[in-house]
PDB file of N, CA and C in Angstrom:
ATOM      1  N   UNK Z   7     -20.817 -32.574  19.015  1.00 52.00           N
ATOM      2  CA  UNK Z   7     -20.897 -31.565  20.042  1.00 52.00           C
ATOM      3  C   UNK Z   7     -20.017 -31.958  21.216  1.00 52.00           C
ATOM      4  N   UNK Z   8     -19.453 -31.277  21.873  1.00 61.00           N
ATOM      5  CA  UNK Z   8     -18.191 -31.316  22.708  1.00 61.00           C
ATOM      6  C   UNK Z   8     -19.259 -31.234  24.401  1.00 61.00           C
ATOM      7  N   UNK Z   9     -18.833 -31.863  25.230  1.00 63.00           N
ATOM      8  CA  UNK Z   9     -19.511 -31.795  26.817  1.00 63.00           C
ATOM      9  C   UNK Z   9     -20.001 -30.248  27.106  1.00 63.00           C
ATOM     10  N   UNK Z  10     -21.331 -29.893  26.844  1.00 68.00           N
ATOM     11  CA  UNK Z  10     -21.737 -28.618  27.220  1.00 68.00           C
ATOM     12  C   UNK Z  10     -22.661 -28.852  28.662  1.00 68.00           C
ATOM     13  N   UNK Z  11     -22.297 -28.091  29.424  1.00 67.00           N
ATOM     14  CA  UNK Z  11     -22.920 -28.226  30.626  1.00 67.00           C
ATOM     15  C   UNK Z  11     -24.121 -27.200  30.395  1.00 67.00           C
ATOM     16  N   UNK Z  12     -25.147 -27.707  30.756  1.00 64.00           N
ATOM     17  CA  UNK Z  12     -26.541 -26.709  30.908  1.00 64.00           C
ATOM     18  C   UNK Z  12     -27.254 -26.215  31.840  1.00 64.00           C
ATOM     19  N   UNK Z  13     -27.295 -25.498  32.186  1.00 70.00           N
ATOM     20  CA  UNK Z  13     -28.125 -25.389  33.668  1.00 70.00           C
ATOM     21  C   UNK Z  13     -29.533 -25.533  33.684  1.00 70.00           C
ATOM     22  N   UNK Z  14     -29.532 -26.340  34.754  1.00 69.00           N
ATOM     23  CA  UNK Z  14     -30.980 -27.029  34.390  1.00 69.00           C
ATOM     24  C   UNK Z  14     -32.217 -26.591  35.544  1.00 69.00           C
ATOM     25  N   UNK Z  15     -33.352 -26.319  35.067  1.00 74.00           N
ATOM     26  CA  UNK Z  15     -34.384 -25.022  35.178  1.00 74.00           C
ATOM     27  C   UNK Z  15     -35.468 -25.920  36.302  1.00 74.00           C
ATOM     28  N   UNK Z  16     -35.163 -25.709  37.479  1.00 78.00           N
ATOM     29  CA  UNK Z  16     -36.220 -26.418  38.477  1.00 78.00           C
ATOM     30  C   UNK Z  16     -37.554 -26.146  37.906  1.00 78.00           C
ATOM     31  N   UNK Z  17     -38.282 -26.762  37.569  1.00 76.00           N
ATOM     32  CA  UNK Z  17     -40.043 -26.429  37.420  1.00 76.00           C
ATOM     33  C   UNK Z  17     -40.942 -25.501  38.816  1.00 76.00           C
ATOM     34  N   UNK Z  18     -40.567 -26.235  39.904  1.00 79.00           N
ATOM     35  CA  UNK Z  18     -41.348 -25.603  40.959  1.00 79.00           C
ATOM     36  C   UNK Z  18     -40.226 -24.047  40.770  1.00 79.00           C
ATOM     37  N   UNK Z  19     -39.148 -23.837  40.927  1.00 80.00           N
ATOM     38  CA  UNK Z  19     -38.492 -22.621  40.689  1.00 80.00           C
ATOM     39  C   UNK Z  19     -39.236 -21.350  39.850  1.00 80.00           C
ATOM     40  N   UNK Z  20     -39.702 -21.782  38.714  1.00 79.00           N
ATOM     41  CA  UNK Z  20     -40.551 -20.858  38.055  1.00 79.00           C
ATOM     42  C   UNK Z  20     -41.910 -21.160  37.994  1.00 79.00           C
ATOM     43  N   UNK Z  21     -42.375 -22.085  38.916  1.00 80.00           N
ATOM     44  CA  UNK Z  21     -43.999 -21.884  39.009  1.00 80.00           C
ATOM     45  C   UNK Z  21     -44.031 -20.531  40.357  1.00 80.00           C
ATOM     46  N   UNK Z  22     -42.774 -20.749  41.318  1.00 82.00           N
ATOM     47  CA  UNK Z  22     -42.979 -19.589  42.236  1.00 82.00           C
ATOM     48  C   UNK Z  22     -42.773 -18.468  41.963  1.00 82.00           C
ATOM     49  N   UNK Z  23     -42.067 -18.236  40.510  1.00 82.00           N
ATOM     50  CA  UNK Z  23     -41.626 -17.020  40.413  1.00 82.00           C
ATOM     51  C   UNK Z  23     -42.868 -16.625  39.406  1.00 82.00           C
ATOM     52  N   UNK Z  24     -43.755 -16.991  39.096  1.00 83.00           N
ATOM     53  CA  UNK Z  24     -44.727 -16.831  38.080  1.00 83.00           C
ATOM     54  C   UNK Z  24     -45.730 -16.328  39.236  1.00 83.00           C
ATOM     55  N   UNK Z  25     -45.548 -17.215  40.326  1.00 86.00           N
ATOM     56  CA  UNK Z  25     -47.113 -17.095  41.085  1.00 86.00           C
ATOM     57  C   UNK Z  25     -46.880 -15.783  42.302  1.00 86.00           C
ATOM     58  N   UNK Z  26     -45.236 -15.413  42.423  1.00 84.00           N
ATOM     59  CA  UNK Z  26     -44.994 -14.021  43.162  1.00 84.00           C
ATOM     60  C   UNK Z  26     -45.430 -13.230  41.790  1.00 84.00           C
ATOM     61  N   UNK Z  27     -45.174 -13.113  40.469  1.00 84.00           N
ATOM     62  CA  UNK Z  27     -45.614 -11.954  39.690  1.00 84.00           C
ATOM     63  C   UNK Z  27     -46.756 -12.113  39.408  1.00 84.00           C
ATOM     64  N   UNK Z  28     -47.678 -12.766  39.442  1.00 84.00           N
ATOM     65  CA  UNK Z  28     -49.262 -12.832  39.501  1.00 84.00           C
ATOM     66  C   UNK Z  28     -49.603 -12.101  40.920  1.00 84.00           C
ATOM     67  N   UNK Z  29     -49.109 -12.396  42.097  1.00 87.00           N
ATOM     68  CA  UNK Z  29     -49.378 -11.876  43.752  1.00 87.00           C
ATOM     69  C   UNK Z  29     -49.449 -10.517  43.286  1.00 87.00           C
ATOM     70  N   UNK Z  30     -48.067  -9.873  42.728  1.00 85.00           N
ATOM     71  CA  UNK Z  30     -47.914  -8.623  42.893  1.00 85.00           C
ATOM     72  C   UNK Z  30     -48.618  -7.839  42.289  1.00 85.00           C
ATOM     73  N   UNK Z  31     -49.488  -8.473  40.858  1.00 86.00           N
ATOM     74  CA  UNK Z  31     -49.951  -8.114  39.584  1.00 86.00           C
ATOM     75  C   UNK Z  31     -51.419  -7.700  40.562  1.00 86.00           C
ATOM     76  N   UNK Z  32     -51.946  -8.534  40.848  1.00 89.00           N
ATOM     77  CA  UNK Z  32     -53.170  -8.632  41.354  1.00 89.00           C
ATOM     78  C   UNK Z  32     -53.147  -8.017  42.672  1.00 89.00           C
ATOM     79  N   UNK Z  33     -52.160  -7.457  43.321  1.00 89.00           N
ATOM     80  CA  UNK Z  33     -52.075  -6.754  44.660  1.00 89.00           C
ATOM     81  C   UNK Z  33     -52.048  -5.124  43.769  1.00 89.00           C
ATOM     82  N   UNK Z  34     -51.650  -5.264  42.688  1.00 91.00           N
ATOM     83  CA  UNK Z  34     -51.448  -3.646  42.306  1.00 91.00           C
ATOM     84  C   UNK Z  34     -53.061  -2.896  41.629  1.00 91.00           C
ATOM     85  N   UNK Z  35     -53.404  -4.440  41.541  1.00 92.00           N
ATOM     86  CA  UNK Z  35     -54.946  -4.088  40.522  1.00 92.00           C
ATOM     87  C   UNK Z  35     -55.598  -3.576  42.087  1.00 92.00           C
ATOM     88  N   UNK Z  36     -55.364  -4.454  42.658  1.00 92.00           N
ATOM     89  CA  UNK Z  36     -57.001  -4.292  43.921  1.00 92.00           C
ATOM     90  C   UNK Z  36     -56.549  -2.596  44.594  1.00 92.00           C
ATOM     91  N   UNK Z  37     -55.190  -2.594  44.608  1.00 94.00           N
ATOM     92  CA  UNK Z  37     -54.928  -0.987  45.373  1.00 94.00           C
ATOM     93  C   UNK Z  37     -55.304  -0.560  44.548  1.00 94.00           C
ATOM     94  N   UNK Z  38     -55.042  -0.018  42.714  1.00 96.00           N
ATOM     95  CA  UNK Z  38     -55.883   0.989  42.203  1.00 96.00           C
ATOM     96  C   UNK Z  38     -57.349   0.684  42.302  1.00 96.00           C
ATOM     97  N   UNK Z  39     -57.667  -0.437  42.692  1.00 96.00           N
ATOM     98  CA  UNK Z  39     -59.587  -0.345  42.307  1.00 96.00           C
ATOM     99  C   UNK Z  39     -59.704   0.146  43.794  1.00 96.00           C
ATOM    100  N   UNK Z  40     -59.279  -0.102  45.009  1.00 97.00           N
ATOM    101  CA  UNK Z  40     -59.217   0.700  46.353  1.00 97.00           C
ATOM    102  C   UNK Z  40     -59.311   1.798  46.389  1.00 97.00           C
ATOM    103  N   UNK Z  41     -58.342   2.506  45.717  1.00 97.00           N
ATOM    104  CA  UNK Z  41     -57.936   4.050  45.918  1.00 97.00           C
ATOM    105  C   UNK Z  41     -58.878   4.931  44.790  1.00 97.00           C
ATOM    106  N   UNK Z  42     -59.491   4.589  43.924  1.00 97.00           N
ATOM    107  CA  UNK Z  42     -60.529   4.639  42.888  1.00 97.00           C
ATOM    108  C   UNK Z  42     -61.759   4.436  43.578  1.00 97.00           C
ATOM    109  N   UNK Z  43     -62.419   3.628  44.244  1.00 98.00           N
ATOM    110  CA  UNK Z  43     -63.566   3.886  45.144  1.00 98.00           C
ATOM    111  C   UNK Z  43     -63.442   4.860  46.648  1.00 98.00           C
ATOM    112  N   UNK Z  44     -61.636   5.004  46.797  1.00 98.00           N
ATOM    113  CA  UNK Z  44     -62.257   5.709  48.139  1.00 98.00           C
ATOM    114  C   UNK Z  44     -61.902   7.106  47.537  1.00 98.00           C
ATOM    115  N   UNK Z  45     -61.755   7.383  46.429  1.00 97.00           N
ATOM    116  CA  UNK Z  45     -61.379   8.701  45.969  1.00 97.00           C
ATOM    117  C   UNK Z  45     -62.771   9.180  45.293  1.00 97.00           C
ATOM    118  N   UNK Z  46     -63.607   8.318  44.937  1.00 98.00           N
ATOM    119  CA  UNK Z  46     -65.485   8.656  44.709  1.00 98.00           C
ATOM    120  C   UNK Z  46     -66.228   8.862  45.774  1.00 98.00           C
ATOM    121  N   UNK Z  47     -65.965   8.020  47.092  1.00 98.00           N
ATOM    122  CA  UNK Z  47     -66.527   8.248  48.425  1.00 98.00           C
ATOM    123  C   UNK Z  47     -66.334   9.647  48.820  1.00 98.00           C
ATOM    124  N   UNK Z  48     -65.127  10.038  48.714  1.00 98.00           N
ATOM    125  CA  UNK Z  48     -64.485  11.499  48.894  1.00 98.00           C
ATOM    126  C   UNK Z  48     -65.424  12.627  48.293  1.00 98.00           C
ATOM    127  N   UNK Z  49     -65.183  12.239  46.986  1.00 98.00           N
ATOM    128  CA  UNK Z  49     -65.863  12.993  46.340  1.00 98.00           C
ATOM    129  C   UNK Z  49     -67.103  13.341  46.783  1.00 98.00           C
ATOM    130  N   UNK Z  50     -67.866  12.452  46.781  1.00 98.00           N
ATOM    131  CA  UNK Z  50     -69.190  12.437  47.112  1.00 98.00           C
ATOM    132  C   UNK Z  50     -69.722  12.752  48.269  1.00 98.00           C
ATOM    133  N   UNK Z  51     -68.812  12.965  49.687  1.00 97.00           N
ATOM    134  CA  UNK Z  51     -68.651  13.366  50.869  1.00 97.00           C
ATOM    135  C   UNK Z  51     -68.586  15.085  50.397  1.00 97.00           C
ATOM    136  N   UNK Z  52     -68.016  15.386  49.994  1.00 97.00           N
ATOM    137  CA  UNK Z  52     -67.642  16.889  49.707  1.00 97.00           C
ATOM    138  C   UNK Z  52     -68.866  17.490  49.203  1.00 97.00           C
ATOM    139  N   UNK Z  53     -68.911  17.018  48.443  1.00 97.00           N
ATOM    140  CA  UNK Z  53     -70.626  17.319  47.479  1.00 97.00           C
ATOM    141  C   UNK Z  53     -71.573  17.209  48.262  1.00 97.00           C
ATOM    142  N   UNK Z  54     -71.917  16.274  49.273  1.00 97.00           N
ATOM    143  CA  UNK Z  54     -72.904  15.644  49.967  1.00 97.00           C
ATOM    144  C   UNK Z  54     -72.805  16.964  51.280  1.00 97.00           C
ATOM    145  N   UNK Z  55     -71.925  17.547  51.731  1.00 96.00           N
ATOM    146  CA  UNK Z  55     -71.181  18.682  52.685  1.00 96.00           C
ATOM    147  C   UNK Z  55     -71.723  20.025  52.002  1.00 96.00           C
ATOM    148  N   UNK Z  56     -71.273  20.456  50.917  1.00 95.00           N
ATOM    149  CA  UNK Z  56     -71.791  21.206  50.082  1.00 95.00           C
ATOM    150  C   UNK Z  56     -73.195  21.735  50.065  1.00 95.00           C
ATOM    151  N   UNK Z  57     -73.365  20.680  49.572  1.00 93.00           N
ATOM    152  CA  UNK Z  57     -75.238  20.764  49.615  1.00 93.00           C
ATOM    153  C   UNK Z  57     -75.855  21.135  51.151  1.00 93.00           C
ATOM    154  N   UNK Z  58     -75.383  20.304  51.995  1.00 93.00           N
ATOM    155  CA  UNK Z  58     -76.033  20.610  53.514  1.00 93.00           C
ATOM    156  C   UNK Z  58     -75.825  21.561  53.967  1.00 93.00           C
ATOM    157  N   UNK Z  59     -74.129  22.134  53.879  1.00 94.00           N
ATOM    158  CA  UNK Z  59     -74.244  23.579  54.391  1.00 94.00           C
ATOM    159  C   UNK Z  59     -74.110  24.449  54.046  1.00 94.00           C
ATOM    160  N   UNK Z  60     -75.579  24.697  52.212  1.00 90.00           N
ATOM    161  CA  UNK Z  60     -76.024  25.629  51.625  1.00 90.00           C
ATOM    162  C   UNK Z  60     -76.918  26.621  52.372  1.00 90.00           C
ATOM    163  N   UNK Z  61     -76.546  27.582  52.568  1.00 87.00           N
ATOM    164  CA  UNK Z  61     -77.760  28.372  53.363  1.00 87.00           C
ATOM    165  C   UNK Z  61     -78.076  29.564  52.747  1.00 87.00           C
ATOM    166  N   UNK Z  62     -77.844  29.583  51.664  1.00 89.00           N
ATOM    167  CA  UNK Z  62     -78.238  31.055  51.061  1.00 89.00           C
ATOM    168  C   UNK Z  62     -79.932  30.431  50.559  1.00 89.00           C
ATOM    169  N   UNK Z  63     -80.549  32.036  50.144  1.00 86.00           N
ATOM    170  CA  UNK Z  63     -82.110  31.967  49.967  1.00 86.00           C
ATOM    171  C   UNK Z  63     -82.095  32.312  48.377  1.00 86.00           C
ATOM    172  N   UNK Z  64     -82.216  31.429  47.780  1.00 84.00           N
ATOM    173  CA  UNK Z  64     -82.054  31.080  46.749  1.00 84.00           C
ATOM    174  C   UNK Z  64     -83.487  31.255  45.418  1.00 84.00           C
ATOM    175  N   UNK Z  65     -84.587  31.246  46.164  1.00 85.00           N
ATOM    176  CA  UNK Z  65     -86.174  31.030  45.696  1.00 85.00           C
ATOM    177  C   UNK Z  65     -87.118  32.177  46.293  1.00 85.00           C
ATOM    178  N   UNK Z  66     -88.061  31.987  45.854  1.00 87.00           N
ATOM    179  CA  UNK Z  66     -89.224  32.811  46.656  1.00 87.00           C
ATOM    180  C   UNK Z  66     -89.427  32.042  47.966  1.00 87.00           C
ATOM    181  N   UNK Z  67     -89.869  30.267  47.707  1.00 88.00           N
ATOM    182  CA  UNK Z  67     -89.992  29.802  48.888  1.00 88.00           C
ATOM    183  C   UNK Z  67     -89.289  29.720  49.558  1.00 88.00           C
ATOM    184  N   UNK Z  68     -87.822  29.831  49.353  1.00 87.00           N
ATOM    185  CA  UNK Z  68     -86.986  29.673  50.432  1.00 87.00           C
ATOM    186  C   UNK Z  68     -87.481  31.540  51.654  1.00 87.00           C
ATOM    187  N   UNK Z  69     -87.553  32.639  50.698  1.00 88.00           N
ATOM    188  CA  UNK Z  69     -88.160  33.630  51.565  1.00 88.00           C
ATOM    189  C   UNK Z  69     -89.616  33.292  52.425  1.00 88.00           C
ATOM    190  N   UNK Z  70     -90.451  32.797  52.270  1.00 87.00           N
ATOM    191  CA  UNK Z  70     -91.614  32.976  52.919  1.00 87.00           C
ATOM    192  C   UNK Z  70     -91.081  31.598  53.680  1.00 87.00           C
ATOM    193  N   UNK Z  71     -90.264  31.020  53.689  1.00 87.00           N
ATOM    194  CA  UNK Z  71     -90.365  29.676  54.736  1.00 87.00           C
ATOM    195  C   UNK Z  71     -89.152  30.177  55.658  1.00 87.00           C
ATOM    196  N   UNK Z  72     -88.504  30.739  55.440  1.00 87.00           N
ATOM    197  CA  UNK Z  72     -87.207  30.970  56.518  1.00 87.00           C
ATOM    198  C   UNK Z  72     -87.500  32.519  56.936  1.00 87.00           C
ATOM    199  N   UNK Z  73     -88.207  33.798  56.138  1.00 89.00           N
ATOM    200  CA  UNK Z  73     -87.946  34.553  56.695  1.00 89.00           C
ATOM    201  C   UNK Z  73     -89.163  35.237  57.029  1.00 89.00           C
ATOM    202  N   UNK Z  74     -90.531  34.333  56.604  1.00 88.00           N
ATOM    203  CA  UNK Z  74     -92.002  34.659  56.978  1.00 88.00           C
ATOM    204  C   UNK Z  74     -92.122  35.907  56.724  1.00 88.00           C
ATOM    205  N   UNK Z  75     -91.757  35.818  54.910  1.00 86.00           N
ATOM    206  CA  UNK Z  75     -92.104  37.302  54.730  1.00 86.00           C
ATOM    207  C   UNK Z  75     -92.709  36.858  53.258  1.00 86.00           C
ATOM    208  N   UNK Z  76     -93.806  37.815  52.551  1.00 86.00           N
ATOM    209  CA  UNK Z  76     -94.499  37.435  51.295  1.00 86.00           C
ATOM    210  C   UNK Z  76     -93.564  38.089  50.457  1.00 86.00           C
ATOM    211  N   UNK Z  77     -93.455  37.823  49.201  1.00 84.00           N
ATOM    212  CA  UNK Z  77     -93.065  38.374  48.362  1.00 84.00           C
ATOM    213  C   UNK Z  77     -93.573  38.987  47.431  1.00 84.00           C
ATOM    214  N   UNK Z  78     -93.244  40.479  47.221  1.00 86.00           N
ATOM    215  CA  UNK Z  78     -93.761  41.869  46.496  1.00 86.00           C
ATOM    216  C   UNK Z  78     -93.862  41.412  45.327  1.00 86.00           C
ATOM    217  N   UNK Z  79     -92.237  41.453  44.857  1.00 84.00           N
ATOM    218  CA  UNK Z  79     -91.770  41.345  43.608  1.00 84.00           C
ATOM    219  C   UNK Z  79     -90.921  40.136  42.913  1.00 84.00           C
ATOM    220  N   UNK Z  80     -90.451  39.869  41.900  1.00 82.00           N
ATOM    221  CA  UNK Z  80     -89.250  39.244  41.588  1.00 82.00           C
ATOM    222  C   UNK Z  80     -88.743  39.535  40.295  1.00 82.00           C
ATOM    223  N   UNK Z  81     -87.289  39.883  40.164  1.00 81.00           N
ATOM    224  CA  UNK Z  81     -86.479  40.348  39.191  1.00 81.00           C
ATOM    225  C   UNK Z  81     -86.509  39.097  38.325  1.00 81.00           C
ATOM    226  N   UNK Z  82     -86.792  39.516  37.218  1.00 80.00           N
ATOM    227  CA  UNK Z  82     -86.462  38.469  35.890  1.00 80.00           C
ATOM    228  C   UNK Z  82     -84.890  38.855  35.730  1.00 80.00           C
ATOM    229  N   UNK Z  83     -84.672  37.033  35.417  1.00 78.00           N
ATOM    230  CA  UNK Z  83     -83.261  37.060  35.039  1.00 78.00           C
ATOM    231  C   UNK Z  83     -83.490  37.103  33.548  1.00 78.00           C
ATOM    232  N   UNK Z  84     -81.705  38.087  33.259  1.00 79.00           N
ATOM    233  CA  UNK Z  84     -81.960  38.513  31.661  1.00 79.00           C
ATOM    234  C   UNK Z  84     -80.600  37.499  30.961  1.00 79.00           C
ATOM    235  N   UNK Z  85     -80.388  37.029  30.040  1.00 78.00           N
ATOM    236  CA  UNK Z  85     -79.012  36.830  29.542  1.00 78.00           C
ATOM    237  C   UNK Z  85     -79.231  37.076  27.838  1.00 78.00           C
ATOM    238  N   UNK Z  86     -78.740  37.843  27.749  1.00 73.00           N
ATOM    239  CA  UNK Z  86     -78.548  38.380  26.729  1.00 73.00           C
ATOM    240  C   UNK Z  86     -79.301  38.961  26.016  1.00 73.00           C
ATOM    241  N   UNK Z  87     -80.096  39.689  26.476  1.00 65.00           N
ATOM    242  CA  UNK Z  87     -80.887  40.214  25.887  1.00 65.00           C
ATOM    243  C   UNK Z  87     -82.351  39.289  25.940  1.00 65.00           C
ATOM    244  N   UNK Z  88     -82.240  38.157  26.617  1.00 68.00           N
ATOM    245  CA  UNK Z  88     -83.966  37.357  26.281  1.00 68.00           C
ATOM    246  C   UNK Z  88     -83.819  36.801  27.707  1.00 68.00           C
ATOM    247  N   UNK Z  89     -84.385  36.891  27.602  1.00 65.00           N
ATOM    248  CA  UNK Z  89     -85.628  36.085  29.249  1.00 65.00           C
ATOM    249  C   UNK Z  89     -85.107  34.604  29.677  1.00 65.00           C
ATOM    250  N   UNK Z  90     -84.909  34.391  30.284  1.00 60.00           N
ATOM    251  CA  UNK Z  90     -84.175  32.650  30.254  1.00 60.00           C
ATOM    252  C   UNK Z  90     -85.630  31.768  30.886  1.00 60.00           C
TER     253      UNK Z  90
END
């Protein structure tokens, strides 16, 4: 074999370049697990909004408690022909 020059591979050189692509690896995991819990918080804010500022009268009791009135009657719901 004739004088081949080799370039020769610092060790600490690629322990840093291993331990920046682990940094970045593990900086990309924690933002999706971040943006994945605050996108359920969201969610659940909306829903939680929803519910509170339901105000329709929905029941019998919702009539005799909000509008202190008895109730006569109540329409059966039909779907399809049978009684649900």
């Amino acid at each position: 074999m004739e004088n081949e020059e080799y370039e020769t591979i610092d060790l600490l050189e690629v322990l840093n370049a291993v331990r920046q692509h682990l940094t970045v690896l593990i900086l990309c995991t924690l933002a999706a697990a971040l943006a994945a819990v605050v996108g359920m918080v969201l969610c659940l804010g909306v829903i939680f909004l929803q519910v509170m500022l339901d105000n329709k009268i929905n029941s019998e009791e919702d009539v005799a408690k909000y509008l202190e009135l008895t109730v006569v009657d109540v329409i059966p719901e039909y779907e399809g022909g049978k009684k649900k």
